[in-house]
């Protein structure tokens, strides 16, 4: 009977969204390595970035984008440096470009971090912001995953759909895929 539960839930997109939101509502902090791959439809090209994300309630997050520098000398090891940091205290978002020693500050309330990210730290309501359907195309996720496609209830300039790939066991998100109006794909793997 325990094994039938995920398949029952997987048939109800609203239940999957509820369980994903519940998983993130019950945890206080998350730390994960990520790979972000942005695929540009028009140019047929992709760019990948690696990093670490820390999320702590309420509303605090830090995304460090890392870059592996080539070793200097014959015996030197490659050095990994933080290239860019996105840092939020829940009110302000700071974008720090380490090479340029430049900081950009944005008001989170005015610029609104999309619910596609804010649900991770306990803000936003996926069911209120999106209509949900299960994605059974097999394009995203793997064995033991549930994939839900979320479409914004109000048109958004930031994205036309969001795919969340979640574990059918505990409903933590292992991939988040944002497709924008030009069919560019911004995929995070955690």
PDB file of C-alpha atoms in Angstrom:
ATOM      1  CA  UNK A   1       0.000   0.000   0.000  1.00  0.00           C
ATOM      2  CA  UNK A   2       2.868   2.406   0.707  1.00  0.00           C
ATOM      3  CA  UNK A   3       4.172   2.149  -2.867  1.00  0.00           C
ATOM      4  CA  UNK A   4       0.790   3.073  -4.373  1.00  0.00           C
ATOM      5  CA  UNK A   5       0.714   6.472  -2.657  1.00  0.00           C
ATOM      6  CA  UNK A   6       3.105   8.288  -5.032  1.00  0.00           C
ATOM      7  CA  UNK A   7       1.247   7.025  -8.109  1.00  0.00           C
ATOM      8  CA  UNK A   8      -2.080   8.219  -6.693  1.00  0.00           C
ATOM      9  CA  UNK A   9      -0.616  11.621  -5.942  1.00  0.00           C
ATOM     10  CA  UNK A  10       1.126  11.765  -9.313  1.00  0.00           C
ATOM     11  CA  UNK A  11      -2.304  11.646 -10.961  1.00  0.00           C
ATOM     12  CA  UNK A  12      -3.403  14.873  -9.270  1.00  0.00           C
ATOM     13  CA  UNK A  13      -1.356  17.948 -10.243  1.00  0.00           C
ATOM     14  CA  UNK A  14      -2.828  20.090  -7.436  1.00  0.00           C
ATOM     15  CA  UNK A  15      -1.730  17.467  -4.883  1.00  0.00           C
ATOM     16  CA  UNK A  16       1.798  17.433  -6.308  1.00  0.00           C
ATOM     17  CA  UNK A  17       1.982  21.232  -6.043  1.00  0.00           C
ATOM     18  CA  UNK A  18       0.620  21.065  -2.466  1.00  0.00           C
ATOM     19  CA  UNK A  19       3.258  18.490  -1.480  1.00  0.00           C
ATOM     20  CA  UNK A  20       6.103  20.464  -3.073  1.00  0.00           C
ATOM     21  CA  UNK A  21       4.981  23.637  -1.324  1.00  0.00           C
ATOM     22  CA  UNK A  22       4.544  21.723   1.959  1.00  0.00           C
ATOM     23  CA  UNK A  23       8.072  20.289   1.739  1.00  0.00           C
ATOM     24  CA  UNK A  24       9.578  23.784   1.465  1.00  0.00           C
ATOM     25  CA  UNK A  25       7.186  25.255   4.047  1.00  0.00           C
ATOM     26  CA  UNK A  26       8.396  22.775   6.684  1.00  0.00           C
ATOM     27  CA  UNK A  27      12.145  23.252   6.323  1.00  0.00           C
ATOM     28  CA  UNK A  28      14.095  26.152   7.767  1.00  0.00           C
ATOM     29  CA  UNK A  29      17.104  26.119   5.451  1.00  0.00           C
ATOM     30  CA  UNK A  30      18.458  24.493   2.318  1.00  0.00           C
ATOM     31  CA  UNK A  31      21.987  24.253   0.940  1.00  0.00           C
ATOM     32  CA  UNK A  32      22.633  22.735  -2.474  1.00  0.00           C
ATOM     33  CA  UNK A  33      25.095  22.609  -5.321  1.00  0.00           C
ATOM     34  CA  UNK A  34      23.513  23.639  -8.594  1.00  0.00           C
ATOM     35  CA  UNK A  35      24.155  23.671 -12.300  1.00  0.00           C
ATOM     36  CA  UNK A  36      22.320  26.300 -14.309  1.00  0.00           C
ATOM     37  CA  UNK A  37      22.050  25.780 -18.046  1.00  0.00           C
ATOM     38  CA  UNK A  38      20.565  28.527 -20.182  1.00  0.00           C
ATOM     39  CA  UNK A  39      19.639  27.506 -23.728  1.00  0.00           C
ATOM     40  CA  UNK A  40      18.976  30.314 -26.197  1.00  0.00           C
ATOM     41  CA  UNK A  41      16.416  29.224 -28.800  1.00  0.00           C
ATOM     42  CA  UNK A  42      17.287  31.924 -31.349  1.00  0.00           C
ATOM     43  CA  UNK A  43      21.015  31.224 -31.371  1.00  0.00           C
ATOM     44  CA  UNK A  44      20.855  27.480 -30.762  1.00  0.00           C
ATOM     45  CA  UNK A  45      23.463  27.800 -28.023  1.00  0.00           C
ATOM     46  CA  UNK A  46      23.734  26.980 -24.332  1.00  0.00           C
ATOM     47  CA  UNK A  47      25.739  28.281 -21.404  1.00  0.00           C
ATOM     48  CA  UNK A  48      26.273  26.353 -18.164  1.00  0.00           C
ATOM     49  CA  UNK A  49      27.235  27.751 -14.756  1.00  0.00           C
ATOM     50  CA  UNK A  50      27.892  25.941 -11.480  1.00  0.00           C
ATOM     51  CA  UNK A  51      27.502  27.158  -7.950  1.00  0.00           C
ATOM     52  CA  UNK A  52      26.145  26.815  -4.460  1.00  0.00           C
ATOM     53  CA  UNK A  53      22.845  28.105  -3.084  1.00  0.00           C
ATOM     54  CA  UNK A  54      21.906  28.707   0.551  1.00  0.00           C
ATOM     55  CA  UNK A  55      18.312  29.495   1.463  1.00  0.00           C
ATOM     56  CA  UNK A  56      17.115  30.319   4.965  1.00  0.00           C
ATOM     57  CA  UNK A  57      13.734  31.472   6.125  1.00  0.00           C
ATOM     58  CA  UNK A  58      12.354  34.002   6.146  1.00  0.00           C
ATOM     59  CA  UNK A  59      13.416  35.267   2.732  1.00  0.00           C
ATOM     60  CA  UNK A  60      17.184  35.002   2.960  1.00  0.00           C
ATOM     61  CA  UNK A  61      19.171  33.487   0.138  1.00  0.00           C
ATOM     62  CA  UNK A  62      22.619  33.466  -1.395  1.00  0.00           C
ATOM     63  CA  UNK A  63      23.587  32.123  -4.822  1.00  0.00           C
ATOM     64  CA  UNK A  64      27.335  31.908  -5.497  1.00  0.00           C
ATOM     65  CA  UNK A  65      28.331  31.320  -9.126  1.00  0.00           C
ATOM     66  CA  UNK A  66      31.719  29.623  -9.308  1.00  0.00           C
ATOM     67  CA  UNK A  67      34.401  29.650 -11.962  1.00  0.00           C
ATOM     68  CA  UNK A  68      37.304  27.257 -12.275  1.00  0.00           C
ATOM     69  CA  UNK A  69      40.486  29.177 -13.098  1.00  0.00           C
ATOM     70  CA  UNK A  70      43.275  27.475 -15.026  1.00  0.00           C
ATOM     71  CA  UNK A  71      46.278  26.485 -12.946  1.00  0.00           C
ATOM     72  CA  UNK A  72      49.409  28.598 -13.064  1.00  0.00           C
ATOM     73  CA  UNK A  73      52.575  26.526 -13.340  1.00  0.00           C
ATOM     74  CA  UNK A  74      53.072  22.832 -13.990  1.00  0.00           C
ATOM     75  CA  UNK A  75      52.096  21.455 -10.576  1.00  0.00           C
ATOM     76  CA  UNK A  76      49.403  23.914  -9.570  1.00  0.00           C
ATOM     77  CA  UNK A  77      45.818  22.745  -9.045  1.00  0.00           C
ATOM     78  CA  UNK A  78      42.897  24.582 -10.652  1.00  0.00           C
ATOM     79  CA  UNK A  79      41.462  27.266  -8.406  1.00  0.00           C
ATOM     80  CA  UNK A  80      37.721  27.709  -7.957  1.00  0.00           C
ATOM     81  CA  UNK A  81      36.625  31.301  -7.338  1.00  0.00           C
ATOM     82  CA  UNK A  82      33.272  32.957  -6.738  1.00  0.00           C
ATOM     83  CA  UNK A  83      32.512  34.956  -9.891  1.00  0.00           C
ATOM     84  CA  UNK A  84      29.098  36.416  -9.004  1.00  0.00           C
ATOM     85  CA  UNK A  85      26.862  36.389  -5.919  1.00  0.00           C
ATOM     86  CA  UNK A  86      23.140  37.065  -5.585  1.00  0.00           C
ATOM     87  CA  UNK A  87      22.378  37.870  -1.953  1.00  0.00           C
ATOM     88  CA  UNK A  88      19.001  38.700  -0.406  1.00  0.00           C
ATOM     89  CA  UNK A  89      17.979  39.546   3.130  1.00  0.00           C
ATOM     90  CA  UNK A  90      14.297  39.295   2.222  1.00  0.00           C
ATOM     91  CA  UNK A  91      13.987  43.041   1.578  1.00  0.00           C
ATOM     92  CA  UNK A  92      16.919  43.868  -0.682  1.00  0.00           C
ATOM     93  CA  UNK A  93      18.679  41.865  -3.400  1.00  0.00           C
ATOM     94  CA  UNK A  94      22.374  42.516  -3.951  1.00  0.00           C
ATOM     95  CA  UNK A  95      24.106  41.374  -7.119  1.00  0.00           C
ATOM     96  CA  UNK A  96      27.856  41.251  -6.513  1.00  0.00           C
ATOM     97  CA  UNK A  97      30.251  40.950  -9.455  1.00  0.00           C
ATOM     98  CA  UNK A  98      33.518  40.007  -7.780  1.00  0.00           C
ATOM     99  CA  UNK A  99      35.890  40.606 -10.733  1.00  0.00           C
ATOM    100  CA  UNK A 100      34.532  44.107 -11.352  1.00  0.00           C
ATOM    101  CA  UNK A 101      34.104  44.841  -7.629  1.00  0.00           C
ATOM    102  CA  UNK A 102      30.612  46.053  -8.465  1.00  0.00           C
ATOM    103  CA  UNK A 103      27.428  45.758  -6.385  1.00  0.00           C
ATOM    104  CA  UNK A 104      23.916  46.363  -7.688  1.00  0.00           C
ATOM    105  CA  UNK A 105      21.110  46.776  -5.150  1.00  0.00           C
ATOM    106  CA  UNK A 106      17.441  46.107  -5.880  1.00  0.00           C
ATOM    107  CA  UNK A 107      14.349  46.305  -3.725  1.00  0.00           C
ATOM    108  CA  UNK A 108      12.776  42.835  -3.595  1.00  0.00           C
ATOM    109  CA  UNK A 109       9.330  44.313  -2.918  1.00  0.00           C
ATOM    110  CA  UNK A 110       9.472  46.476  -6.070  1.00  0.00           C
ATOM    111  CA  UNK A 111      11.258  44.055  -8.400  1.00  0.00           C
ATOM    112  CA  UNK A 112       9.453  41.018  -7.029  1.00  0.00           C
ATOM    113  CA  UNK A 113      11.453  37.845  -7.059  1.00  0.00           C
ATOM    114  CA  UNK A 114       9.191  35.520  -9.030  1.00  0.00           C
ATOM    115  CA  UNK A 115       7.255  32.868  -7.132  1.00  0.00           C
ATOM    116  CA  UNK A 116       9.204  30.387  -9.286  1.00  0.00           C
ATOM    117  CA  UNK A 117      12.051  30.986  -6.812  1.00  0.00           C
ATOM    118  CA  UNK A 118      10.361  32.511  -3.765  1.00  0.00           C
ATOM    119  CA  UNK A 119       8.466  29.327  -2.853  1.00  0.00           C
ATOM    120  CA  UNK A 120      11.847  27.786  -1.959  1.00  0.00           C
ATOM    121  CA  UNK A 121      12.118  30.062   1.045  1.00  0.00           C
ATOM    122  CA  UNK A 122       8.486  29.950   2.088  1.00  0.00           C
ATOM    123  CA  UNK A 123       6.993  32.897   0.207  1.00  0.00           C
ATOM    124  CA  UNK A 124       4.561  32.843  -2.647  1.00  0.00           C
ATOM    125  CA  UNK A 125       1.798  30.387  -3.412  1.00  0.00           C
ATOM    126  CA  UNK A 126       2.312  28.156  -6.425  1.00  0.00           C
ATOM    127  CA  UNK A 127      -1.379  27.189  -6.707  1.00  0.00           C
ATOM    128  CA  UNK A 128      -2.529  30.810  -6.532  1.00  0.00           C
ATOM    129  CA  UNK A 129       0.019  31.978  -9.126  1.00  0.00           C
ATOM    130  CA  UNK A 130      -0.049  29.016 -11.545  1.00  0.00           C
ATOM    131  CA  UNK A 131      -2.338  26.441 -13.088  1.00  0.00           C
ATOM    132  CA  UNK A 132      -0.773  22.991 -12.880  1.00  0.00           C
ATOM    133  CA  UNK A 133      -0.706  19.911 -15.058  1.00  0.00           C
ATOM    134  CA  UNK A 134       1.451  16.820 -14.987  1.00  0.00           C
ATOM    135  CA  UNK A 135       4.132  16.617 -17.650  1.00  0.00           C
ATOM    136  CA  UNK A 136       4.503  13.082 -18.921  1.00  0.00           C
ATOM    137  CA  UNK A 137       6.574  13.975 -21.998  1.00  0.00           C
ATOM    138  CA  UNK A 138       9.725  12.486 -20.465  1.00  0.00           C
ATOM    139  CA  UNK A 139      11.710  15.576 -21.440  1.00  0.00           C
ATOM    140  CA  UNK A 140      12.582  16.384 -17.815  1.00  0.00           C
ATOM    141  CA  UNK A 141      13.220  14.211 -14.774  1.00  0.00           C
ATOM    142  CA  UNK A 142      13.882  10.514 -14.486  1.00  0.00           C
ATOM    143  CA  UNK A 143      12.709   7.349 -12.761  1.00  0.00           C
ATOM    144  CA  UNK A 144      11.034   8.116  -9.435  1.00  0.00           C
ATOM    145  CA  UNK A 145      10.377  11.763 -10.341  1.00  0.00           C
ATOM    146  CA  UNK A 146       7.116  13.631 -10.710  1.00  0.00           C
ATOM    147  CA  UNK A 147       7.168  16.497 -13.218  1.00  0.00           C
ATOM    148  CA  UNK A 148       4.616  19.260 -12.979  1.00  0.00           C
ATOM    149  CA  UNK A 149       4.186  22.007 -15.564  1.00  0.00           C
ATOM    150  CA  UNK A 150       3.068  25.320 -14.123  1.00  0.00           C
ATOM    151  CA  UNK A 151       1.585  28.046 -16.317  1.00  0.00           C
ATOM    152  CA  UNK A 152       1.195  31.563 -14.878  1.00  0.00           C
ATOM    153  CA  UNK A 153      -2.418  32.540 -14.264  1.00  0.00           C
ATOM    154  CA  UNK A 154      -1.484  36.119 -15.241  1.00  0.00           C
ATOM    155  CA  UNK A 155       0.741  36.637 -18.281  1.00  0.00           C
ATOM    156  CA  UNK A 156       4.363  37.117 -17.267  1.00  0.00           C
ATOM    157  CA  UNK A 157       7.218  38.759 -19.147  1.00  0.00           C
ATOM    158  CA  UNK A 158       9.636  36.536 -17.189  1.00  0.00           C
ATOM    159  CA  UNK A 159       8.315  33.128 -18.213  1.00  0.00           C
ATOM    160  CA  UNK A 160       5.534  31.316 -20.030  1.00  0.00           C
ATOM    161  CA  UNK A 161       5.918  28.063 -18.131  1.00  0.00           C
ATOM    162  CA  UNK A 162       7.775  26.552 -15.217  1.00  0.00           C
ATOM    163  CA  UNK A 163       8.536  22.851 -14.838  1.00  0.00           C
ATOM    164  CA  UNK A 164       9.343  21.436 -11.413  1.00  0.00           C
ATOM    165  CA  UNK A 165      10.912  17.999 -11.169  1.00  0.00           C
ATOM    166  CA  UNK A 166      10.249  16.552  -7.721  1.00  0.00           C
ATOM    167  CA  UNK A 167      10.999  13.308  -5.934  1.00  0.00           C
ATOM    168  CA  UNK A 168       7.905  11.136  -5.623  1.00  0.00           C
ATOM    169  CA  UNK A 169       9.120  10.155  -2.125  1.00  0.00           C
ATOM    170  CA  UNK A 170       9.417  13.500  -0.331  1.00  0.00           C
ATOM    171  CA  UNK A 171       8.621  16.048  -3.098  1.00  0.00           C
ATOM    172  CA  UNK A 172      11.874  18.002  -2.879  1.00  0.00           C
ATOM    173  CA  UNK A 173      12.658  19.735  -6.163  1.00  0.00           C
ATOM    174  CA  UNK A 174      15.727  18.453  -8.016  1.00  0.00           C
ATOM    175  CA  UNK A 175      15.206  20.541 -11.157  1.00  0.00           C
ATOM    176  CA  UNK A 176      13.503  23.826 -11.960  1.00  0.00           C
ATOM    177  CA  UNK A 177      13.048  24.720 -15.615  1.00  0.00           C
ATOM    178  CA  UNK A 178      11.820  28.139 -16.730  1.00  0.00           C
ATOM    179  CA  UNK A 179      10.734  28.621 -20.354  1.00  0.00           C
ATOM    180  CA  UNK A 180      10.383  32.257 -21.410  1.00  0.00           C
ATOM    181  CA  UNK A 181       8.266  33.837 -24.154  1.00  0.00           C
ATOM    182  CA  UNK A 182      11.061  33.363 -26.739  1.00  0.00           C
ATOM    183  CA  UNK A 183      11.343  29.635 -25.803  1.00  0.00           C
ATOM    184  CA  UNK A 184      14.697  30.160 -24.095  1.00  0.00           C
ATOM    185  CA  UNK A 185      15.164  27.579 -21.344  1.00  0.00           C
ATOM    186  CA  UNK A 186      16.744  28.332 -17.962  1.00  0.00           C
ATOM    187  CA  UNK A 187      17.286  25.025 -16.160  1.00  0.00           C
ATOM    188  CA  UNK A 188      18.556  24.553 -12.606  1.00  0.00           C
ATOM    189  CA  UNK A 189      19.639  21.110 -11.397  1.00  0.00           C
ATOM    190  CA  UNK A 190      20.123  20.818  -7.646  1.00  0.00           C
TER     191      UNK A 190
END
